[in-house]
Short mmCIF file of C-alpha atoms and ligand atoms in Angstrom, two decimals:
data_model
loop_
_atom_site.label_atom_id
_atom_site.label_comp_id
_atom_site.label_asym_id
_atom_site.label_seq_id
_atom_site.Cartn_x
_atom_site.Cartn_y
_atom_site.Cartn_z
CA MET T 1 -17.99 3.61 4.70
CA GLU T 2 -16.69 0.38 6.17
CA VAL T 3 -13.08 -0.53 5.39
CA ILE T 4 -12.10 -4.18 5.88
CA ILE T 5 -8.48 -5.24 5.50
CA LEU T 6 -7.88 -8.94 4.80
CA PRO T 7 -4.73 -10.99 4.14
CA SER T 8 -5.41 -12.15 0.58
CA SER T 9 -7.60 -11.68 -2.46
CA LYS T 10 -9.04 -15.13 -1.77
CA ASP T 11 -10.28 -13.88 1.62
CA ILE T 12 -11.67 -10.77 -0.07
CA GLY T 13 -13.53 -12.92 -2.60
CA ALA T 14 -14.94 -15.13 0.17
CA LEU T 15 -16.23 -12.22 2.27
CA ALA T 16 -17.84 -10.47 -0.71
CA ALA T 17 -19.34 -13.83 -1.74
CA ASP T 18 -20.78 -14.22 1.80
CA SER T 19 -22.60 -10.94 1.36
CA ILE T 20 -23.92 -11.91 -2.07
CA GLU T 21 -24.96 -15.34 -0.81
CA ALA T 22 -26.84 -13.80 2.13
CA LEU T 23 -28.58 -11.42 -0.26
CA VAL T 24 -29.59 -14.14 -2.72
CA ARG T 25 -30.80 -16.53 -0.01
CA ASN T 26 -32.91 -13.74 1.47
CA LYS T 27 -34.10 -12.38 -1.88
CA PRO T 28 -33.84 -15.03 -4.63
CA ASN T 29 -34.64 -12.49 -7.38
CA ALA T 30 -31.91 -10.08 -6.25
CA VAL T 31 -30.36 -7.68 -8.75
CA ILE T 32 -26.55 -7.70 -8.74
CA GLY T 33 -24.31 -5.11 -10.38
CA LEU T 34 -21.42 -6.90 -12.06
CA ALA T 35 -17.94 -5.43 -12.47
CA THR T 36 -15.09 -6.57 -14.67
CA GLY T 37 -11.33 -6.17 -14.23
CA SER T 38 -9.21 -8.63 -12.28
CA SER T 39 -10.25 -7.55 -8.77
CA PRO T 40 -13.73 -9.17 -8.73
CA LEU T 41 -12.52 -12.51 -10.17
CA PRO T 42 -12.03 -14.17 -6.74
CA ILE T 43 -15.66 -13.26 -5.95
CA TYR T 44 -16.90 -14.95 -9.11
CA ASP T 45 -14.66 -17.98 -8.50
CA GLU T 46 -16.08 -18.37 -5.01
CA LEU T 47 -19.69 -17.91 -6.11
CA ALA T 48 -19.18 -20.48 -8.89
CA ARG T 49 -17.71 -22.89 -6.34
CA ARG T 50 -20.65 -22.41 -3.98
CA HIS T 51 -23.04 -22.95 -6.89
CA THR T 52 -21.35 -26.22 -7.92
CA GLU T 53 -20.52 -27.62 -4.51
CA GLU T 54 -23.20 -26.18 -2.27
CA GLY T 55 -26.13 -25.64 -4.60
CA LEU T 56 -26.26 -21.86 -4.27
CA SER T 57 -28.75 -20.89 -6.97
CA PHE T 58 -28.92 -17.73 -9.05
CA ALA T 59 -31.87 -18.95 -11.12
CA GLN T 60 -33.96 -15.85 -10.43
CA VAL T 61 -31.12 -13.36 -10.10
CA SER T 62 -30.60 -10.51 -12.59
CA GLY T 63 -27.22 -8.99 -13.38
CA PHE T 64 -26.34 -5.57 -14.76
CA ALA T 65 -22.83 -4.86 -16.00
CA LEU T 66 -21.17 -1.63 -14.98
CA ASP T 67 -19.66 -0.70 -18.30
CA GLU T 68 -18.65 -1.72 -21.82
CA TYR T 69 -16.18 -0.76 -24.51
CA VAL T 70 -17.44 1.05 -27.58
CA GLY T 71 -16.34 -0.27 -30.94
CA LEU T 72 -15.37 -3.87 -30.21
CA PRO T 73 -17.05 -6.32 -32.59
CA GLU T 74 -19.86 -8.37 -31.05
CA GLY T 75 -18.50 -11.43 -29.29
CA HIS T 76 -15.00 -9.92 -28.93
CA TYR T 77 -13.14 -11.88 -26.23
CA GLU T 78 -12.43 -8.73 -24.20
CA SER T 79 -15.85 -7.12 -24.50
CA TYR T 80 -17.24 -6.90 -21.00
CA ARG T 81 -20.37 -8.77 -22.03
CA GLU T 82 -18.14 -11.74 -22.90
CA VAL T 83 -15.92 -11.34 -19.82
CA ILE T 84 -18.94 -11.40 -17.50
CA ARG T 85 -20.37 -14.40 -19.30
CA ARG T 86 -17.07 -16.28 -19.15
CA GLU T 87 -16.04 -15.35 -15.61
CA PHE T 88 -19.40 -15.54 -13.89
CA THR T 89 -22.79 -16.02 -15.47
CA ASN T 90 -21.90 -19.09 -17.58
CA ARG T 91 -20.49 -20.78 -14.46
CA VAL T 92 -23.72 -20.47 -12.48
CA ASP T 93 -27.41 -20.81 -13.27
CA VAL T 94 -28.27 -17.16 -14.01
CA ALA T 95 -30.74 -17.09 -16.91
CA ALA T 96 -29.06 -15.59 -19.99
CA GLU T 97 -32.01 -13.21 -20.53
CA ASN T 98 -31.46 -11.79 -17.04
CA VAL T 99 -27.93 -10.62 -17.76
CA HIS T 100 -27.75 -7.08 -19.10
CA GLY T 101 -24.99 -4.75 -20.23
CA PRO T 102 -24.89 -1.25 -21.66
CA ASN T 103 -24.87 -1.38 -25.45
CA GLY T 104 -21.58 -0.03 -26.73
CA SER T 105 -22.34 -0.59 -30.39
CA SER T 106 -25.73 1.05 -30.75
CA GLN T 107 -26.21 3.58 -33.57
CA ASP T 108 -27.99 5.77 -31.03
CA VAL T 109 -25.75 5.62 -27.97
CA GLU T 110 -27.76 8.15 -25.97
CA ALA T 111 -30.99 6.19 -26.43
CA ALA T 112 -29.19 2.95 -25.55
CA CYS T 113 -27.83 4.52 -22.34
CA GLN T 114 -31.29 5.76 -21.35
CA ALA T 115 -32.73 2.33 -22.11
CA TYR T 116 -30.13 0.82 -19.79
CA GLU T 117 -31.08 3.18 -16.98
CA ASP T 118 -34.73 2.30 -17.57
CA ALA T 119 -33.97 -1.44 -17.48
CA ILE T 120 -32.24 -1.10 -14.10
CA VAL T 121 -35.26 0.76 -12.71
CA ALA T 122 -37.68 -1.79 -14.23
CA ALA T 123 -35.75 -4.58 -12.49
CA GLY T 124 -36.30 -2.82 -9.16
CA GLY T 125 -32.86 -1.22 -8.87
CA ILE T 126 -29.54 -2.83 -8.03
CA ASP T 127 -29.38 -4.50 -4.61
CA LEU T 128 -25.63 -5.00 -4.49
CA GLN T 129 -23.10 -3.44 -6.82
CA ILE T 130 -19.64 -5.00 -7.06
CA LEU T 131 -16.92 -2.45 -7.83
CA GLY T 132 -13.19 -2.37 -8.46
CA VAL T 133 -11.17 0.84 -8.60
CA GLY T 134 -8.79 2.10 -11.27
CA THR T 135 -5.31 3.32 -10.37
CA ASN T 136 -6.58 6.85 -11.07
CA GLY T 137 -9.58 6.43 -8.78
CA HIS T 138 -12.15 5.61 -11.46
CA ILE T 139 -15.11 3.31 -10.78
CA GLY T 140 -16.85 1.71 -13.71
CA PHE T 141 -15.32 3.83 -16.44
CA ASN T 142 -16.05 7.12 -14.70
CA GLU T 143 -12.72 8.81 -15.18
CA PRO T 144 -11.48 11.74 -13.06
CA GLY T 145 -13.63 14.78 -13.80
CA SER T 146 -16.82 12.75 -14.15
CA SER T 147 -19.90 14.43 -12.77
CA LEU T 148 -20.70 13.06 -9.34
CA ALA T 149 -24.35 12.98 -10.48
CA SER T 150 -23.72 11.33 -13.87
CA ARG T 151 -25.92 8.65 -15.41
CA THR T 152 -25.08 5.96 -17.98
CA ARG T 153 -23.33 7.64 -20.90
CA ILE T 154 -20.42 7.51 -23.32
CA LYS T 155 -16.98 8.47 -21.98
CA THR T 156 -13.47 8.83 -23.35
CA LEU T 157 -10.88 6.73 -21.52
CA ALA T 158 -7.97 8.37 -19.76
CA GLU T 159 -4.65 7.35 -21.28
CA GLN T 160 -3.63 5.78 -17.96
CA THR T 161 -6.69 3.51 -18.08
CA ARG T 162 -5.88 2.48 -21.65
CA GLN T 163 -2.36 1.62 -20.53
CA ASP T 164 -3.64 -0.28 -17.47
CA ASN T 165 -6.05 -2.27 -19.61
CA ALA T 166 -3.61 -2.91 -22.46
CA ARG T 167 -2.61 -6.17 -20.74
CA PHE T 168 -5.93 -7.66 -21.84
CA PHE T 169 -5.24 -6.86 -25.52
CA ASP T 170 -2.39 -7.69 -27.92
CA SER T 171 -1.26 -4.06 -27.94
CA ILE T 172 -2.35 -0.70 -26.56
CA ALA T 173 -3.47 0.33 -30.05
CA GLN T 174 -6.30 -2.20 -29.75
CA VAL T 175 -7.70 -0.70 -26.52
CA PRO T 176 -10.77 1.34 -27.48
CA HIS T 177 -10.80 5.05 -26.68
CA HIS T 178 -14.50 5.11 -25.88
CA VAL T 179 -16.75 3.29 -23.45
CA VAL T 180 -20.28 3.41 -22.06
CA THR T 181 -20.53 3.27 -18.29
CA GLN T 182 -23.07 3.52 -15.54
CA GLY T 183 -22.66 7.02 -14.13
CA LEU T 184 -21.66 7.85 -10.59
CA GLY T 185 -25.28 8.77 -9.88
CA THR T 186 -26.38 5.39 -11.26
CA ILE T 187 -23.87 3.57 -9.07
CA MET T 188 -24.95 5.57 -6.02
CA ASP T 189 -28.54 4.36 -6.50
CA ALA T 190 -27.50 0.77 -5.72
CA ARG T 191 -28.54 -0.25 -2.23
CA HIS T 192 -25.16 -1.70 -1.22
CA LEU T 193 -21.76 -0.98 -2.78
CA VAL T 194 -18.98 -3.53 -2.32
CA LEU T 195 -15.64 -2.28 -3.65
CA VAL T 196 -12.73 -4.72 -3.74
CA ALA T 197 -9.07 -3.93 -4.42
CA SER T 198 -5.75 -5.64 -3.91
CA GLY T 199 -2.08 -4.99 -4.52
CA ALA T 200 0.30 -2.09 -3.90
CA GLY T 201 -0.64 -0.57 -7.25
CA LYS T 202 -4.00 0.41 -5.75
CA ALA T 203 -2.63 1.92 -2.50
CA ASP T 204 -2.62 5.55 -3.72
CA ALA T 205 -6.12 5.30 -5.20
CA VAL T 206 -7.43 3.66 -2.02
CA ARG T 207 -5.91 6.32 0.21
CA ALA T 208 -7.34 9.07 -2.01
CA PHE T 209 -10.90 7.80 -2.12
CA VAL T 210 -11.17 6.53 1.46
CA GLU T 211 -9.45 9.37 3.28
CA GLY T 212 -9.19 12.22 0.79
CA PRO T 213 -11.83 14.82 -0.04
CA VAL T 214 -14.94 13.86 -2.00
CA SER T 215 -14.11 15.16 -5.43
CA ALA T 216 -14.81 14.50 -9.09
CA SER T 217 -11.01 14.31 -9.41
CA CYS T 218 -11.24 11.00 -7.56
CA PRO T 219 -14.55 9.44 -8.67
CA ALA T 220 -14.47 6.57 -6.13
CA SER T 221 -14.53 9.15 -3.31
CA ILE T 222 -18.29 9.46 -3.97
CA LEU T 223 -18.60 6.27 -1.92
CA GLN T 224 -18.12 8.44 1.17
CA PHE T 225 -21.66 9.71 0.53
CA HIS T 226 -23.23 6.25 0.23
CA ARG T 227 -25.17 5.00 3.22
CA ARG T 228 -23.91 1.44 2.78
CA ALA T 229 -20.49 1.18 1.17
CA THR T 230 -18.12 -1.65 2.04
CA VAL T 231 -14.48 -1.48 0.93
CA ILE T 232 -12.64 -4.80 1.15
CA ILE T 233 -8.91 -4.62 0.45
CA ASP T 234 -5.70 -6.50 1.10
CA GLU T 235 -2.74 -5.33 3.20
CA ALA T 236 -0.84 -3.95 0.19
CA ALA T 237 -3.79 -1.87 -1.05
CA ALA T 238 -4.30 -0.64 2.55
CA SER T 239 -0.64 0.24 3.09
CA LYS T 240 -1.09 4.01 2.69
CA LEU T 241 -4.20 4.40 4.85
CA ALA T 242 -3.63 6.62 7.90
CA GLY T 243 -6.58 5.03 9.67
CA ALA T 244 -5.74 1.37 8.98
CA ALA T 245 -5.44 0.50 12.69
CA THR T 246 -8.84 2.05 13.40
CA TYR T 247 -10.51 0.15 10.54
CA ARG T 248 -8.94 -3.11 11.72
CA HIS T 249 -10.04 -2.51 15.29
CA ALA T 250 -13.62 -1.79 14.23
CA TYR T 251 -13.84 -4.92 12.08
CA ASP T 252 -12.17 -7.18 14.66
CA ASN T 253 -14.73 -6.09 17.24
CA LYS T 254 -17.77 -6.17 15.00
CA PRO T 255 -20.63 -8.42 16.10
CA VAL T 256 -20.75 -11.38 13.73
CA TRP T 257 -24.53 -11.05 13.25
CA GLN T 258 -24.04 -7.70 11.51
CA GLY T 259 -22.42 -9.17 8.41
CA ILE T 260 -21.05 -6.52 6.06
C1 GLP M 1 -11.51 -1.30 -15.62
C2 GLP M 1 -12.98 -1.43 -15.27
C3 GLP M 1 -13.24 -1.07 -13.82
C4 GLP M 1 -12.23 -1.77 -12.93
C5 GLP M 1 -10.84 -1.32 -13.28
C6 GLP M 1 -9.77 -1.92 -12.39
O1 GLP M 1 -11.14 -0.05 -16.01
N1 GLP M 1 -13.81 -0.63 -16.09
O2 GLP M 1 -14.56 -1.46 -13.48
O3 GLP M 1 -12.51 -1.48 -11.57
O4 GLP M 1 -10.61 -1.72 -14.61
O5 GLP M 1 -9.41 -3.18 -12.87
P1 GLP M 1 -8.54 -4.24 -12.10
O6 GLP M 1 -9.45 -4.82 -11.08
O7 GLP M 1 -8.16 -5.24 -13.13
O8 GLP M 1 -7.40 -3.53 -11.52
#
């Protein structure tokens, strides 16, 4: 796992965007795993800027969302399908039919989750998966206790996650209790994981998943088993890492040609 500590979320967005740009220029029909939450927004802003100002094209790219709420009416402003459309895909030239999300309102949730897994495989698998991390160490909506081998399925949100996400709704009562999410096994199948986090509120979660034991109690710790996981965080999110100086030293001395 590579840990990169940068001064600001703008820098984090730019570095993650560099990696996505390199991927897309090398493989125009790349498959990108799209995350919601506030952490990835600087990435989407930067990619949208490069599209508008520098002609970076996503015309052949496919996108797969990480997760979705269950029970929000179609088109709900906070449904992740809408968030991803608004924050990213509508701002670039990704074809609408190439943007996929798990179906949180299917009558047959299990079949819908399997269909989602099948669609990822049919697209050739995810080349680069963007991730954030919850304050309790969740990735996607894989809450503590999630099987480290899990696939896309329905989950019940931890109360802490409902509270954390209440800021996007008028009140906590409106935050759904259920979600569908790519599993930890699904996420681990992506060829490159890029997790971004910023702010002191993430410092405990970052310390736990980067330097703690690999455990279902801290789902993001599964990244320690991935052969290509990049964690890009700001100073505040890195503030509790025992090895911060080592990570900084490694990155400062990294040959530029290696990228991330
Ligand atoms: C939600 C999403 C996660 C995201 C997390 C953190 O729970 N399902 O994918 O990583 O929020 O969000 P934020 O980046 O806003 O802190």
